[in-house]
PDB file of C-alpha atoms and ligand atoms in Angstrom:
ATOM      1  CA  MET A  24      25.108  -7.918  21.449  1.00  0.00           C
ATOM      2  CA  SER A  25      22.835  -6.029  24.003  1.00  0.00           C
ATOM      3  CA  GLY A  26      22.499  -2.340  24.058  1.00  0.00           C
ATOM      4  CA  GLU A  27      23.741  -2.351  20.557  1.00  0.00           C
ATOM      5  CA  ARG A  28      23.677   1.672  19.597  1.00  0.00           C
ATOM      6  CA  ILE A  29      24.454   0.814  15.523  1.00  0.00           C
ATOM      7  CA  ALA A  30      21.316   1.151  13.331  1.00  0.00           C
ATOM      8  CA  ARG A  31      20.691  -1.656  11.129  1.00  0.00           C
ATOM      9  CA  LYS A  32      18.261  -2.211   8.157  1.00  0.00           C
ATOM     10  CA  VAL A  33      16.737  -4.728   6.068  1.00  0.00           C
ATOM     11  CA  LYS A  34      15.002  -4.184   2.444  1.00  0.00           C
ATOM     12  CA  ILE A  35      13.014  -6.589   0.461  1.00  0.00           C
ATOM     13  CA  GLU A  36      12.236  -5.555  -2.804  1.00  0.00           C
ATOM     14  CA  GLY A  37      11.261  -6.812  -6.398  1.00  0.00           C
ATOM     15  CA  GLY A  38      10.293 -10.535  -7.046  1.00  0.00           C
ATOM     16  CA  TYR A  39       6.510 -10.968  -6.180  1.00  0.00           C
ATOM     17  CA  LEU A  40       6.578  -7.695  -4.130  1.00  0.00           C
ATOM     18  CA  ASN A  41       3.953  -5.958  -6.981  1.00  0.00           C
ATOM     19  CA  PHE A  42       0.138  -5.839  -7.703  1.00  0.00           C
ATOM     20  CA  SER A  43      -1.455  -4.826 -11.188  1.00  0.00           C
ATOM     21  CA  SER A  44      -4.315  -2.564 -10.076  1.00  0.00           C
ATOM     22  CA  ALA A  45      -6.646  -0.091 -11.974  1.00  0.00           C
ATOM     23  CA  HIS A  46      -7.490   3.348 -10.608  1.00  0.00           C
ATOM     24  CA  PHE A  47      -7.884   6.934 -11.156  1.00  0.00           C
ATOM     25  CA  ILE A  48      -6.593   9.864  -8.657  1.00  0.00           C
ATOM     26  CA  THR A  49      -8.729  13.047  -8.470  1.00  0.00           C
ATOM     27  CA  TYR A  50      -6.563  16.155  -8.611  1.00  0.00           C
ATOM     28  CA  GLY A  51      -6.700  19.605  -9.337  1.00  0.00           C
ATOM     29  CA  GLY A  52     -10.510  20.013  -9.237  1.00  0.00           C
ATOM     30  CA  LYS A  53     -10.314  16.796 -12.181  1.00  0.00           C
ATOM     31  CA  CYS A  54     -10.436  13.350 -12.070  1.00  0.00           C
ATOM     32  CA  GLU A  55      -8.342  11.018 -14.284  1.00  0.00           C
ATOM     33  CA  ARG A  56      -9.328   8.770 -16.614  1.00  0.00           C
ATOM     34  CA  LEU A  57      -9.399   4.919 -15.584  1.00  0.00           C
ATOM     35  CA  HIS A  58      -6.088   3.297 -16.044  1.00  0.00           C
ATOM     36  CA  GLY A  59      -3.541   0.942 -14.585  1.00  0.00           C
ATOM     37  CA  HIS A  60       0.088   0.506 -13.279  1.00  0.00           C
ATOM     38  CA  ASN A  61       1.880  -2.498 -12.357  1.00  0.00           C
ATOM     39  CA  TYR A  62       2.937  -1.127  -9.131  1.00  0.00           C
ATOM     40  CA  GLY A  63       6.038  -2.123  -7.190  1.00  0.00           C
ATOM     41  CA  VAL A  64       6.563  -2.377  -3.545  1.00  0.00           C
ATOM     42  CA  LEU A  65       9.526  -2.160  -1.383  1.00  0.00           C
ATOM     43  CA  VAL A  66       9.835  -2.300   2.329  1.00  0.00           C
ATOM     44  CA  GLU A  67      12.827  -1.287   4.481  1.00  0.00           C
ATOM     45  CA  VAL A  68      12.730  -1.958   8.510  1.00  0.00           C
ATOM     46  CA  GLU A  69      15.304  -0.209  10.731  1.00  0.00           C
ATOM     47  CA  GLY A  70      16.661  -1.497  14.111  1.00  0.00           C
ATOM     48  CA  THR A  71      19.215  -3.363  16.000  1.00  0.00           C
ATOM     49  CA  LEU A  72      20.115  -6.805  15.740  1.00  0.00           C
ATOM     50  CA  GLY A  73      17.502  -9.194  17.471  1.00  0.00           C
ATOM     51  CA  GLU A  74      17.087 -12.975  18.120  1.00  0.00           C
ATOM     52  CA  ASP A  75      19.290 -15.243  16.067  1.00  0.00           C
ATOM     53  CA  MET A  76      21.003 -11.675  14.642  1.00  0.00           C
ATOM     54  CA  LEU A  77      18.185 -10.882  12.337  1.00  0.00           C
ATOM     55  CA  VAL A  78      16.791  -7.244  12.251  1.00  0.00           C
ATOM     56  CA  PHE A  79      13.568  -8.997  11.220  1.00  0.00           C
ATOM     57  CA  ASP A  80      13.476 -12.269   9.181  1.00  0.00           C
ATOM     58  CA  PHE A  81      13.245 -11.141   5.269  1.00  0.00           C
ATOM     59  CA  THR A  82      11.103 -14.247   4.550  1.00  0.00           C
ATOM     60  CA  VAL A  83       8.576 -13.176   7.102  1.00  0.00           C
ATOM     61  CA  LEU A  84       8.490  -9.710   5.811  1.00  0.00           C
ATOM     62  CA  LYS A  85       8.292 -10.946   2.458  1.00  0.00           C
ATOM     63  CA  ARG A  86       5.198 -13.421   3.023  1.00  0.00           C
ATOM     64  CA  LEU A  87       3.200 -10.680   4.977  1.00  0.00           C
ATOM     65  CA  THR A  88       4.045  -8.025   2.412  1.00  0.00           C
ATOM     66  CA  LYS A  89       2.897 -10.198  -0.237  1.00  0.00           C
ATOM     67  CA  GLU A  90      -0.325 -10.975   1.361  1.00  0.00           C
ATOM     68  CA  ILE A  91      -0.807  -7.568   0.988  1.00  0.00           C
ATOM     69  CA  CYS A  92      -0.139  -6.948  -2.660  1.00  0.00           C
ATOM     70  CA  LYS A  93      -2.477 -10.190  -3.193  1.00  0.00           C
ATOM     71  CA  ARG A  94      -5.378  -8.472  -1.866  1.00  0.00           C
ATOM     72  CA  LEU A  95      -4.788  -5.176  -4.201  1.00  0.00           C
ATOM     73  CA  ASP A  96      -3.936  -7.397  -7.325  1.00  0.00           C
ATOM     74  CA  HIS A  97      -6.260  -7.154 -10.204  1.00  0.00           C
ATOM     75  CA  ARG A  98      -8.629  -5.038  -8.593  1.00  0.00           C
ATOM     76  CA  PHE A  99      -9.925  -1.284  -8.974  1.00  0.00           C
ATOM     77  CA  LEU A 100      -8.415   0.731  -5.935  1.00  0.00           C
ATOM     78  CA  LEU A 101     -11.090   2.586  -4.407  1.00  0.00           C
ATOM     79  CA  PRO A 102     -10.535   5.394  -2.100  1.00  0.00           C
ATOM     80  CA  LEU A 103     -13.371   5.019   0.394  1.00  0.00           C
ATOM     81  CA  HIS A 104     -12.839   8.393   1.810  1.00  0.00           C
ATOM     82  CA  ASN A 105     -12.274  10.696  -1.409  1.00  0.00           C
ATOM     83  CA  PRO A 106     -14.448  13.935  -0.968  1.00  0.00           C
ATOM     84  CA  HIS A 107     -14.326  14.746  -4.419  1.00  0.00           C
ATOM     85  CA  LEU A 108     -16.126  11.218  -5.285  1.00  0.00           C
ATOM     86  CA  GLN A 109     -19.802  10.147  -4.474  1.00  0.00           C
ATOM     87  CA  LEU A 110     -19.884   6.542  -3.840  1.00  0.00           C
ATOM     88  CA  ALA A 111     -23.155   4.160  -3.400  1.00  0.00           C
ATOM     89  CA  SER A 112     -23.030   0.632  -2.884  1.00  0.00           C
ATOM     90  CA  THR A 113     -25.204  -2.595  -3.219  1.00  0.00           C
ATOM     91  CA  GLU A 114     -24.190  -6.010  -2.193  1.00  0.00           C
ATOM     92  CA  ASP A 115     -22.625  -6.728  -5.734  1.00  0.00           C
ATOM     93  CA  GLU A 116     -21.534  -3.317  -7.164  1.00  0.00           C
ATOM     94  CA  TRP A 117     -19.677  -0.186  -6.207  1.00  0.00           C
ATOM     95  CA  GLU A 118     -21.005   3.140  -8.128  1.00  0.00           C
ATOM     96  CA  VAL A 119     -18.637   5.965  -8.500  1.00  0.00           C
ATOM     97  CA  HIS A 120     -19.622   9.260  -9.533  1.00  0.00           C
ATOM     98  CA  PHE A 121     -17.358  12.421 -10.712  1.00  0.00           C
ATOM     99  CA  ALA A 122     -18.990  15.351 -11.837  1.00  0.00           C
ATOM    100  CA  GLY A 123     -20.955  13.690 -15.251  1.00  0.00           C
ATOM    101  CA  LYS A 124     -18.975  10.682 -14.849  1.00  0.00           C
ATOM    102  CA  ARG A 125     -20.419   7.443 -13.579  1.00  0.00           C
ATOM    103  CA  TYR A 126     -18.715   4.169 -12.940  1.00  0.00           C
ATOM    104  CA  ILE A 127     -20.040   0.736 -11.994  1.00  0.00           C
ATOM    105  CA  PHE A 128     -17.638  -1.616 -10.412  1.00  0.00           C
ATOM    106  CA  PRO A 129     -18.462  -5.230  -9.261  1.00  0.00           C
ATOM    107  CA  ARG A 130     -17.487  -5.461  -5.728  1.00  0.00           C
ATOM    108  CA  ALA A 131     -15.652  -8.559  -5.908  1.00  0.00           C
ATOM    109  CA  ASP A 132     -13.191  -6.712  -8.623  1.00  0.00           C
ATOM    110  CA  VAL A 133     -12.808  -3.656  -5.720  1.00  0.00           C
ATOM    111  CA  ALA A 134     -10.335  -3.456  -3.179  1.00  0.00           C
ATOM    112  CA  GLU A 135     -11.927  -0.954  -0.437  1.00  0.00           C
ATOM    113  CA  LEU A 136      -9.192   1.301   0.941  1.00  0.00           C
ATOM    114  CA  PRO A 137      -9.573   3.547   3.952  1.00  0.00           C
ATOM    115  CA  ILE A 138      -7.777   6.478   2.160  1.00  0.00           C
ATOM    116  CA  ASP A 139      -8.807   9.604   0.528  1.00  0.00           C
ATOM    117  CA  ASN A 140      -7.068   9.159  -3.068  1.00  0.00           C
ATOM    118  CA  SER A 141      -5.036   6.442  -4.635  1.00  0.00           C
ATOM    119  CA  THR A 142      -2.046   8.322  -4.724  1.00  0.00           C
ATOM    120  CA  ALA A 143       1.363   6.127  -4.634  1.00  0.00           C
ATOM    121  CA  GLU A 144       1.962   8.439  -1.217  1.00  0.00           C
ATOM    122  CA  ARG A 145      -1.471   7.034   0.072  1.00  0.00           C
ATOM    123  CA  LEU A 146      -0.988   3.673  -1.095  1.00  0.00           C
ATOM    124  CA  ALA A 147       2.521   3.401   0.752  1.00  0.00           C
ATOM    125  CA  GLU A 148       0.958   4.699   3.872  1.00  0.00           C
ATOM    126  CA  TYR A 149      -1.842   2.017   3.405  1.00  0.00           C
ATOM    127  CA  ILE A 150       0.551  -0.676   2.649  1.00  0.00           C
ATOM    128  CA  CYS A 151       2.773   0.218   5.968  1.00  0.00           C
ATOM    129  CA  ASN A 152      -0.303   0.516   8.167  1.00  0.00           C
ATOM    130  CA  GLU A 153      -1.401  -2.998   7.080  1.00  0.00           C
ATOM    131  CA  LEU A 154       2.186  -4.328   7.596  1.00  0.00           C
ATOM    132  CA  CYS A 155       2.463  -2.926  11.048  1.00  0.00           C
ATOM    133  CA  ARG A 156      -1.031  -4.433  12.068  1.00  0.00           C
ATOM    134  CA  GLU A 157       0.154  -7.987  10.817  1.00  0.00           C
ATOM    135  CA  LEU A 158       3.536  -7.160  12.691  1.00  0.00           C
ATOM    136  CA  ARG A 159       1.945  -7.053  15.932  1.00  0.00           C
ATOM    137  CA  ALA A 160       1.981 -10.925  16.186  1.00  0.00           C
ATOM    138  CA  PHE A 161       5.656 -10.884  16.108  1.00  0.00           C
ATOM    139  CA  ASN A 162       8.232  -9.424  18.708  1.00  0.00           C
ATOM    140  CA  THR A 163       9.537  -5.887  16.990  1.00  0.00           C
ATOM    141  CA  SER A 164      10.799  -4.397  20.181  1.00  0.00           C
ATOM    142  CA  ASN A 165      14.317  -4.070  18.517  1.00  0.00           C
ATOM    143  CA  LEU A 166      12.866  -1.979  15.339  1.00  0.00           C
ATOM    144  CA  SER A 167      12.734   1.785  15.333  1.00  0.00           C
ATOM    145  CA  SER A 168      10.975   2.433  11.761  1.00  0.00           C
ATOM    146  CA  ILE A 169       9.574   0.652   8.848  1.00  0.00           C
ATOM    147  CA  MET A 170       9.340   2.165   5.589  1.00  0.00           C
ATOM    148  CA  VAL A 171       7.223   1.413   2.306  1.00  0.00           C
ATOM    149  CA  GLY A 172       7.845   2.651  -1.016  1.00  0.00           C
ATOM    150  CA  VAL A 173       5.403   1.941  -3.934  1.00  0.00           C
ATOM    151  CA  GLU A 174       6.423   2.587  -7.618  1.00  0.00           C
ATOM    152  CA  GLU A 175       4.136   3.406 -10.043  1.00  0.00           C
ATOM    153  CA  ALA A 176       6.486   3.108 -12.999  1.00  0.00           C
ATOM    154  CA  PRO A 177      10.335   2.830 -12.937  1.00  0.00           C
ATOM    155  CA  THR A 178      10.707   6.757 -12.759  1.00  0.00           C
ATOM    156  CA  GLN A 179       8.030   7.284  -9.908  1.00  0.00           C
ATOM    157  CA  MET A 180       7.797   6.102  -6.344  1.00  0.00           C
ATOM    158  CA  ALA A 181       6.558   7.323  -3.073  1.00  0.00           C
ATOM    159  CA  TYR A 182       7.502   6.630   0.303  1.00  0.00           C
ATOM    160  CA  TYR A 183       6.061   6.480   3.724  1.00  0.00           C
ATOM    161  CA  LYS A 184       8.061   6.094   6.818  1.00  0.00           C
ATOM    162  CA  LEU A 185       6.685   5.126  10.269  1.00  0.00           C
ATOM    163  CA  SER A 186       8.920   5.363  13.533  1.00  0.00           C
ATOM    164  CA  LEU A 187       8.014   2.169  16.009  1.00  0.00           C
ATOM    165  CA  ASN A 188       8.063   1.743  19.557  1.00  0.00           C
ATOM    166  CA  GLU A 189       7.954   5.155  20.466  1.00  0.00           C
TER     167      GLU A 189
HETATM  168  N1  LIG B  10       3.443  12.429  -6.265  1.00  0.00           N
HETATM  169  C1  LIG B  10       2.261  12.009  -7.036  1.00  0.00           C
HETATM  170  N2  LIG B  10       2.292  12.312  -8.286  1.00  0.00           N
HETATM  171  C2  LIG B  10       1.071  11.772  -9.104  1.00  0.00           C
HETATM  172  C3  LIG B  10       0.612  10.543  -8.896  1.00  0.00           C
HETATM  173  C4  LIG B  10       0.819   9.859  -7.439  1.00  0.00           C
HETATM  174  O1  LIG B  10       0.346   9.083  -7.301  1.00  0.00           O
HETATM  175  N3  LIG B  10       1.685  10.741  -7.002  1.00  0.00           N
HETATM  176  N4  LIG B  10      -0.302   9.926  -9.851  1.00  0.00           N
HETATM  177  C5  LIG B  10      -0.625  10.662 -10.894  1.00  0.00           C
HETATM  178  C6  LIG B  10      -1.261   9.681 -11.512  1.00  0.00           C
HETATM  179  O2  LIG B  10      -1.795   8.727 -11.322  1.00  0.00           O
HETATM  180  C7  LIG B  10      -0.797   9.457 -13.087  1.00  0.00           C
HETATM  181  O3  LIG B  10      -1.327   8.216 -13.477  1.00  0.00           O
HETATM  182  C8  LIG B  10       0.519   8.829 -13.131  1.00  0.00           C
HETATM  183  O4  LIG B  10       0.840   8.069 -14.200  1.00  0.00           O
HETATM  184  P1  LIG B  10       1.906   8.428 -15.346  1.00  0.00           P
HETATM  185  O5  LIG B  10       1.683   7.302 -16.182  1.00  0.00           O
HETATM  186  O6  LIG B  10       3.127   8.959 -14.931  1.00  0.00           O
HETATM  187  O7  LIG B  10       0.967   9.797 -16.140  1.00  0.00           O
HETATM  188  P2  LIG B  10       1.609  10.399 -17.525  1.00  0.00           P
HETATM  189  O8  LIG B  10       0.754   9.947 -18.444  1.00  0.00           O
HETATM  190  O9  LIG B  10       1.783  11.986 -17.148  1.00  0.00           O
HETATM  191  O10 LIG B  10       3.094   9.796 -17.887  1.00  0.00           O
HETATM  192  P3  LIG B  10       3.631   9.158 -18.932  1.00  0.00           P
HETATM  193  O11 LIG B  10       5.113   8.958 -18.538  1.00  0.00           O
HETATM  194  O12 LIG B  10       3.685  10.141 -19.960  1.00  0.00           O
HETATM  195  O13 LIG B  10       2.753   7.801 -19.283  1.00  0.00           O
HETATM  196  C9  LIG B  10       0.207  11.735 -11.361  1.00  0.00           C
HETATM  197  N5  LIG B  10       0.863  12.352 -10.370  1.00  0.00           N
END
């Protein structure tokens, strides 16, 4: 039905939409200890019915999201733009300083993220932006928004929602 004014939503969650990563955030002038989370990811896409009566193909959305999760899985999440961390790199390693602490990470074990802190909020934003970049290869003219949720633990989740086609 063309000119449809009803908003619809598709959602993908669970399964392999997860990543297990190490991180620490800085907050309140402090830096957490290095620790890990089994992060869960959900994606919601809103829009009208497009071709074949789909808002967007679940299977494509899952594949794209899984690929992004895979790039984060079993890595240290390094926020490249954290003003409280001093970073230095060589071809093989990242060196991270905070006050008296110094970490050395093999480069192959690091996900280099263009964010200022590896909070669930920023991770949701990062994944959402990555997903939008991947979606440029598809017809998304019927979509109005995309939202990504990142769950640090079953009790705590952060969401980021982006309006599309504005
Ligand atoms: N809004 C947000 N708040 C907090 C975030 C975040 O990303 N967004 N992150 C953290 C820390 O990363 C912290 O590691 C959260 O882990 P958690 O296991 O919940 O910490 P606790 O040890 O305090 O919780 P327990 O339930 O006792 O394990 C903090 N806040």
